[in-house]
Coordinates of C-alpha atoms in Angstrom, one line a residue:
M1 CA -10.6 -63.5 21.1
T2 CA -11.0 -60.6 23.5
R3 CA -14.6 -59.5 24.4
T4 CA -14.6 -55.7 25.0
M5 CA -17.3 -53.1 25.8
V6 CA -16.7 -49.5 24.7
V7 CA -18.6 -47.0 26.8
G8 CA -19.1 -43.7 24.9
G9 CA -20.0 -43.3 21.2
G10 CA -18.1 -40.1 20.4
I11 CA -15.1 -40.0 18.1
V12 CA -12.8 -41.8 20.6
G13 CA -15.2 -44.6 21.5
A14 CA -16.3 -45.1 17.9
S15 CA -12.6 -45.4 16.9
A16 CA -11.9 -47.9 19.6
A17 CA -14.9 -50.0 18.6
F18 CA -13.9 -49.9 15.0
R19 CA -10.3 -50.8 15.7
M20 CA -11.4 -53.8 17.9
A21 CA -13.8 -55.0 15.2
D22 CA -11.3 -54.5 12.5
S23 CA -8.9 -56.7 14.5
G24 CA -11.4 -59.5 14.5
N25 CA -12.4 -59.2 18.1
E26 CA -15.8 -59.1 19.7
V27 CA -16.9 -55.6 20.7
V28 CA -20.0 -53.9 22.0
L29 CA -20.3 -50.1 21.7
V30 CA -22.8 -48.5 24.0
D31 CA -23.8 -44.8 24.2
K32 CA -26.7 -42.9 25.8
H33 CA -27.0 -40.4 23.0
D34 CA -26.9 -37.6 25.5
P35 CA -27.3 -34.1 24.1
G36 CA -24.0 -32.2 24.4
H37 CA -21.7 -34.7 22.6
A38 CA -18.5 -32.7 21.7
T39 CA -18.1 -34.9 18.6
A40 CA -21.5 -34.1 17.1
A41 CA -21.0 -30.4 17.7
G42 CA -17.5 -30.1 16.4
A43 CA -15.6 -29.4 13.2
G44 CA -12.0 -30.3 13.4
I45 CA -8.7 -28.8 12.1
I46 CA -6.2 -31.6 11.4
A47 CA -3.0 -29.6 11.5
P48 CA -1.3 -29.7 14.9
G49 CA 1.9 -28.2 13.5
T50 CA 0.1 -24.8 13.4
S51 CA -0.9 -24.9 17.0
M52 CA 0.5 -22.4 19.5
R53 CA 0.4 -24.9 22.4
T54 CA 3.5 -25.3 24.4
L55 CA 3.0 -28.8 25.8
P56 CA 6.0 -31.0 24.6
A57 CA 4.2 -34.3 25.1
F58 CA 1.4 -33.2 22.8
Y59 CA 3.3 -33.0 19.6
P60 CA 4.7 -36.5 19.0
F61 CA 1.3 -38.1 19.8
A62 CA -0.4 -35.5 17.6
A63 CA 1.9 -36.3 14.7
D64 CA 1.0 -40.0 15.0
A65 CA -2.7 -39.0 15.2
V66 CA -2.5 -37.0 12.0
R67 CA -0.7 -39.7 10.1
Y68 CA -3.4 -42.2 11.0
Y69 CA -6.2 -40.1 9.5
P70 CA -5.6 -41.0 5.8
E71 CA -5.2 -44.7 6.7
L72 CA -8.5 -44.6 8.6
V73 CA -10.4 -42.7 5.9
A74 CA -9.1 -45.1 3.2
R75 CA -10.2 -48.2 5.3
L76 CA -13.7 -46.7 5.9
A77 CA -14.0 -46.0 2.2
E78 CA -13.0 -49.6 1.4
L79 CA -15.9 -50.8 3.7
G80 CA -18.4 -48.3 2.2
A81 CA -18.9 -46.8 5.6
G82 CA -19.9 -43.3 4.5
D83 CA -18.3 -39.9 3.9
T84 CA -16.0 -38.7 6.7
R85 CA -15.8 -35.2 5.2
Y86 CA -12.1 -35.3 5.7
D87 CA -10.3 -33.2 3.2
V88 CA -7.0 -31.4 2.7
V89 CA -7.9 -27.8 2.0
G90 CA -5.0 -25.8 3.5
K91 CA -5.0 -23.2 6.1
L92 CA -4.4 -19.4 6.3
F93 CA -2.8 -18.3 9.6
V94 CA -3.9 -14.6 9.4
A95 CA -2.5 -11.5 10.9
T96 CA -5.2 -8.9 11.4
N97 CA -2.9 -5.9 12.0
N98 CA 0.7 -4.8 11.6
E99 CA 1.7 -5.9 15.1
E100 CA 0.6 -9.4 14.3
F101 CA 2.1 -9.3 10.9
E102 CA 5.5 -8.7 12.4
R103 CA 5.1 -11.9 14.4
L104 CA 4.4 -14.1 11.3
P105 CA 8.0 -14.8 10.3
A106 CA 8.6 -16.4 13.8
I107 CA 5.4 -18.4 13.5
Q108 CA 6.4 -19.6 10.0
Q109 CA 9.8 -20.6 11.3
M110 CA 8.2 -22.6 14.1
M111 CA 6.0 -24.4 11.6
E112 CA 9.0 -25.1 9.3
Q113 CA 11.0 -26.5 12.2
R114 CA 8.1 -28.9 13.1
R115 CA 7.8 -29.9 9.4
Q116 CA 11.5 -30.8 9.3
E117 CA 11.0 -32.8 12.5
G118 CA 8.4 -34.9 10.7
M119 CA 5.1 -33.2 11.6
P120 CA 2.6 -34.0 8.8
N121 CA -0.2 -31.9 7.4
L122 CA 2.0 -28.8 7.0
G123 CA 3.7 -28.8 3.6
A124 CA 5.9 -26.0 2.3
T125 CA 4.5 -22.9 4.1
R126 CA 4.8 -19.5 2.7
M127 CA 3.9 -15.9 3.4
V128 CA 1.1 -14.5 1.3
S129 CA -0.2 -11.0 0.9
A130 CA -3.6 -9.8 2.0
E131 CA -4.7 -9.8 -1.6
E132 CA -3.6 -13.4 -2.2
A133 CA -5.2 -14.4 1.1
R134 CA -8.5 -12.9 -0.1
S135 CA -8.3 -14.7 -3.4
M136 CA -8.3 -18.0 -1.4
F137 CA -10.9 -16.9 1.1
P138 CA -13.0 -14.1 -0.5
A139 CA -14.8 -13.2 2.8
L140 CA -11.6 -12.0 4.4
G141 CA -11.4 -8.3 5.3
E142 CA -8.5 -5.9 5.5
V143 CA -6.0 -8.3 7.0
A144 CA -2.3 -7.5 7.0
G145 CA -1.1 -10.8 5.5
A146 CA -1.0 -14.5 6.3
I147 CA 0.9 -17.8 6.3
H148 CA -0.4 -20.4 3.9
V149 CA -0.2 -24.0 5.1
P150 CA -1.1 -26.0 2.1
E151 CA -1.5 -29.5 3.6
A152 CA -3.8 -28.7 6.6
A153 CA -7.0 -30.7 6.7
R154 CA -10.4 -30.4 8.2
V155 CA -13.0 -33.0 9.2
D156 CA -16.7 -33.0 10.3
G157 CA -16.8 -34.7 13.7
G158 CA -20.3 -36.2 13.4
S159 CA -19.5 -37.6 9.9
V160 CA -16.3 -39.4 10.8
R161 CA -17.9 -40.7 14.0
D162 CA -20.9 -42.1 12.0
A163 CA -18.6 -43.7 9.5
M164 CA -16.5 -45.5 12.2
V165 CA -19.7 -46.8 13.8
A166 CA -21.0 -48.0 10.5
G167 CA -17.7 -49.6 9.7
A168 CA -17.6 -51.3 13.1
R169 CA -21.1 -52.6 12.6
T170 CA -20.2 -54.0 9.2
L171 CA -17.3 -55.8 10.8
G172 CA -19.5 -57.4 13.4
A173 CA -19.7 -55.0 16.3
T174 CA -22.8 -54.8 18.4
I175 CA -24.1 -51.2 18.8
L176 CA -26.4 -50.5 21.8
Q177 CA -28.2 -47.3 22.9
G178 CA -28.7 -46.9 26.7
N179 CA -27.1 -46.1 30.0
A180 CA -24.1 -48.2 31.0
R181 CA -23.5 -48.8 34.7
L182 CA -20.2 -50.4 35.9
L183 CA -21.0 -53.1 38.5
R184 CA -17.5 -54.7 38.9
A185 CA -14.0 -54.2 37.5
A186 CA -10.9 -56.2 38.4
D187 CA -7.8 -57.4 36.6
D188 CA -9.7 -60.4 35.2
G189 CA -12.7 -58.7 33.7
A190 CA -15.6 -56.3 34.2
V191 CA -19.4 -56.5 34.6
I192 CA -21.5 -53.7 33.1
E193 CA -25.3 -53.3 33.2
V194 CA -26.9 -51.7 30.1
E195 CA -30.7 -51.0 30.5
G196 CA -31.2 -54.0 32.8
T197 CA -29.0 -56.4 30.9
T198 CA -25.8 -57.6 32.4
H199 CA -22.7 -58.0 30.2
S200 CA -19.5 -59.8 31.3
V201 CA -16.5 -58.6 29.4
D202 CA -12.7 -59.1 29.4
R203 CA -12.0 -55.4 29.0
V204 CA -14.0 -52.1 29.1
I205 CA -12.8 -49.0 27.3
V206 CA -14.2 -45.9 28.9
A207 CA -14.5 -43.1 26.3
A208 CA -17.4 -41.3 27.9
G209 CA -16.0 -37.8 27.5
S210 CA -17.4 -35.3 30.0
W211 CA -19.4 -38.1 31.6
T212 CA -16.3 -40.4 32.3
N213 CA -16.3 -39.9 36.1
T214 CA -20.0 -40.7 36.3
F215 CA -19.3 -44.2 34.9
L216 CA -16.1 -44.8 37.0
E217 CA -17.7 -43.6 40.3
P218 CA -18.9 -47.1 41.4
I219 CA -15.3 -48.4 41.6
G220 CA -14.1 -45.2 43.4
V221 CA -12.0 -44.0 40.5
S222 CA -11.9 -40.5 38.9
V223 CA -9.8 -38.5 36.5
H224 CA -9.3 -34.8 36.4
V225 CA -11.8 -34.0 33.6
A226 CA -14.6 -31.5 33.5
P227 CA -16.9 -30.3 30.8
Q228 CA -15.9 -27.2 28.8
K229 CA -18.8 -25.7 26.8
G230 CA -18.3 -24.8 23.2
Q231 CA -20.8 -22.9 21.0
I232 CA -20.2 -23.1 17.3
M233 CA -22.1 -21.2 14.6
H234 CA -22.9 -22.6 11.1
I235 CA -23.6 -20.1 8.3
E236 CA -25.0 -20.8 4.8
M237 CA -23.5 -18.6 2.0
G238 CA -26.2 -18.9 -0.6
E239 CA -24.8 -19.5 -4.1
T240 CA -21.2 -19.1 -3.0
D241 CA -19.2 -22.3 -3.3
T242 CA -17.1 -22.6 -0.1
S243 CA -16.0 -26.2 -0.5
R244 CA -12.4 -25.4 -1.2
W245 CA -11.9 -22.4 1.0
P246 CA -9.0 -22.9 3.4
I247 CA -9.3 -23.0 7.2
I248 CA -8.8 -19.6 8.9
G249 CA -6.7 -19.4 12.0
T250 CA -5.5 -16.4 14.0
F251 CA -3.5 -15.6 17.1
G252 CA -6.6 -16.3 19.2
D253 CA -8.5 -19.5 19.9
Q254 CA -11.3 -19.1 17.5
Y255 CA -11.3 -20.3 13.9
I256 CA -13.3 -20.5 10.6
L257 CA -13.6 -23.5 8.3
T258 CA -15.9 -24.5 5.5
F259 CA -17.7 -27.5 4.0
G260 CA -19.3 -27.8 0.6
P261 CA -21.4 -26.7 -1.0
N262 CA -21.8 -23.4 0.9
R263 CA -21.4 -23.9 4.6
V264 CA -19.0 -21.8 6.9
V265 CA -18.4 -22.9 10.4
C266 CA -17.3 -20.3 13.0
G267 CA -16.1 -21.4 16.4
A268 CA -15.9 -21.9 19.1
T269 CA -16.2 -20.6 22.6
R270 CA -14.1 -22.2 25.3
E271 CA -16.3 -21.8 28.4
T272 CA -14.2 -23.5 31.2
G273 CA -16.3 -24.1 34.3
S274 CA -19.5 -24.3 32.4
G275 CA -20.6 -27.6 33.9
Y276 CA -23.3 -29.4 31.9
D277 CA -25.0 -26.2 30.7
L278 CA -26.1 -26.7 27.0
R279 CA -27.8 -23.3 26.5
T280 CA -27.1 -21.2 23.5
T281 CA -26.3 -17.8 25.0
P282 CA -26.2 -14.2 23.7
G283 CA -22.7 -13.9 25.1
G284 CA -21.5 -17.0 23.4
L285 CA -23.0 -16.0 20.0
Q286 CA -21.6 -12.5 20.4
S287 CA -18.1 -13.9 21.1
V288 CA -18.2 -16.2 18.0
T289 CA -19.8 -13.6 15.7
N290 CA -17.4 -10.8 16.7
A291 CA -14.3 -13.0 16.2
A292 CA -15.5 -14.2 12.8
L293 CA -16.5 -10.8 11.4
R294 CA -13.3 -9.2 12.7
V295 CA -11.4 -11.4 10.3
A296 CA -14.0 -12.2 7.6
P297 CA -16.6 -9.4 7.4
G298 CA -17.8 -10.9 4.1
L299 CA -19.7 -13.5 6.2
A300 CA -22.0 -10.8 7.6
N301 CA -24.8 -11.4 5.1
G302 CA -24.8 -15.1 5.3
T303 CA -27.7 -17.0 6.9
V304 CA -27.2 -18.5 10.4
E305 CA -28.5 -22.0 9.9
E306 CA -27.7 -23.5 13.3
V307 CA -25.7 -23.1 16.5
R308 CA -24.3 -26.3 18.0
V309 CA -23.3 -26.7 21.6
G310 CA -21.0 -29.4 22.8
L311 CA -19.2 -30.2 26.1
R312 CA -15.5 -30.9 25.6
P313 CA -13.9 -33.2 28.2
L314 CA -11.1 -30.9 29.4
S315 CA -8.3 -32.1 31.6
D316 CA -6.5 -30.0 34.2
D317 CA -3.2 -30.0 32.4
G318 CA -4.4 -29.9 28.8
L319 CA -3.3 -33.5 28.0
P320 CA -5.6 -36.5 27.5
F321 CA -5.9 -39.5 29.8
I322 CA -5.1 -42.8 28.0
G323 CA -4.2 -45.9 29.8
E324 CA -5.2 -48.7 32.2
V325 CA -6.7 -47.8 35.6
E326 CA -4.4 -48.9 38.4
G327 CA -5.9 -51.7 40.5
H328 CA -8.6 -52.3 37.8
G329 CA -6.6 -53.8 35.0
S330 CA -9.7 -54.6 32.9
V331 CA -10.5 -50.8 32.6
V332 CA -8.9 -48.7 29.9
V333 CA -9.6 -44.9 30.0
A334 CA -9.4 -42.6 26.9
T335 CA -10.8 -39.1 27.6
G336 CA -9.8 -35.5 28.4
H337 CA -8.9 -34.4 24.8
G338 CA -10.4 -30.9 25.3
P339 CA -10.4 -28.8 22.1
S340 CA -8.2 -31.4 20.3
G341 CA -10.7 -34.2 20.4
L342 CA -11.4 -34.4 16.6
Q343 CA -7.7 -34.2 15.9
L344 CA -6.5 -36.8 18.4
G345 CA -9.6 -38.8 18.9
P346 CA -9.4 -41.5 16.2
W347 CA -5.8 -42.3 17.1
S348 CA -6.6 -42.3 20.9
G349 CA -9.3 -44.8 20.3
A350 CA -7.0 -47.0 18.3
I351 CA -4.4 -46.9 21.1
A352 CA -7.1 -47.7 23.7
A353 CA -8.0 -50.7 21.6
E354 CA -4.4 -51.8 21.5
L355 CA -4.2 -51.6 25.3
A356 CA -7.5 -53.6 25.6
L357 CA -5.9 -56.3 23.4
G358 CA -2.8 -56.4 25.6
R359 CA -0.6 -55.0 23.0
Q360 CA 2.2 -52.4 23.3
P361 CA 0.8 -49.0 22.3
S362 CA 2.0 -47.6 19.0
S363 CA 2.6 -44.2 20.5
D364 CA 4.3 -43.1 23.7
I365 CA 1.4 -42.4 26.2
S366 CA 3.5 -42.2 29.4
A367 CA 2.5 -38.6 29.9
F368 CA -1.2 -39.5 29.6
R369 CA -1.6 -42.0 32.4
P370 CA -5.0 -41.8 34.1
G371 CA -3.5 -41.6 37.7
R372 CA -1.5 -38.5 37.2

């Protein structure tokens, strides 16, 4: 049996701990519960085939990550671990003007090619009129048209994280709250101090998000990750049932998605270079509000219930870091997912667990090595 400590209780760390426990291994999950967790702030779109990203290494891994979600959700349900709020609701990729509308056929062709190559969570896409788009998402304004992606899914970051932690605990994992400090890490094991108690483990999985380098500093190791602030607005729509409204995507970075019974989530800013600033700012709110109301003016009379702020761990090249640390074979890093954390996180954590167990990873992670 392998004894492992997972440092970081976001979606990646929770998944790693759950996978370790579900494999019958001894695992300790430790988290400081810092404000600014990207997982707690985020709402995720689980449909990488609709992405405009141009990084070839992203897509095969993302496809594996999306395929894993239904398996994970089913296993958590079997354990009675709680509602993940994962649901297939579809997505509308919206053109807001005629110039964007003329680009939709090429976008649809790209999606169809990805579907034929095996990308899940797309389904048979089709062009829809502005009227049909509004029938699906009544708050939409005078858009030019849209592509309907019927199998796109969404998830609530905090809910799926909480379910994985609960599942791990049910399977025997130890859950600790506190500050973890790395004292020693070599190929034969690691020693970590948590709030004055020393733990000797075979492997340590570092899934500490934007705080990864703080944990690794004692062994002189760092990865190219920095916090990117995101502000995300939650609106309540009164008596309007939003539970089956599709995700809204556009040619920009920002998005709209919904949860039942009446919540609409508008996000999110991408404030690169923000450092650890967790303030809700007028500029951030203006950016999110303007982007949302430009596409969906019907949201204007909703009630702003809350604004969440999270710090995404953003890598220099837009790809995550997943792998063993050279010269410190007991240390596995899984971080740097940026705005794709909720989409990739559960699978990344599962892969990190495989590495900690000395297994061949189930996905190609050669492009994600920590030392790059």
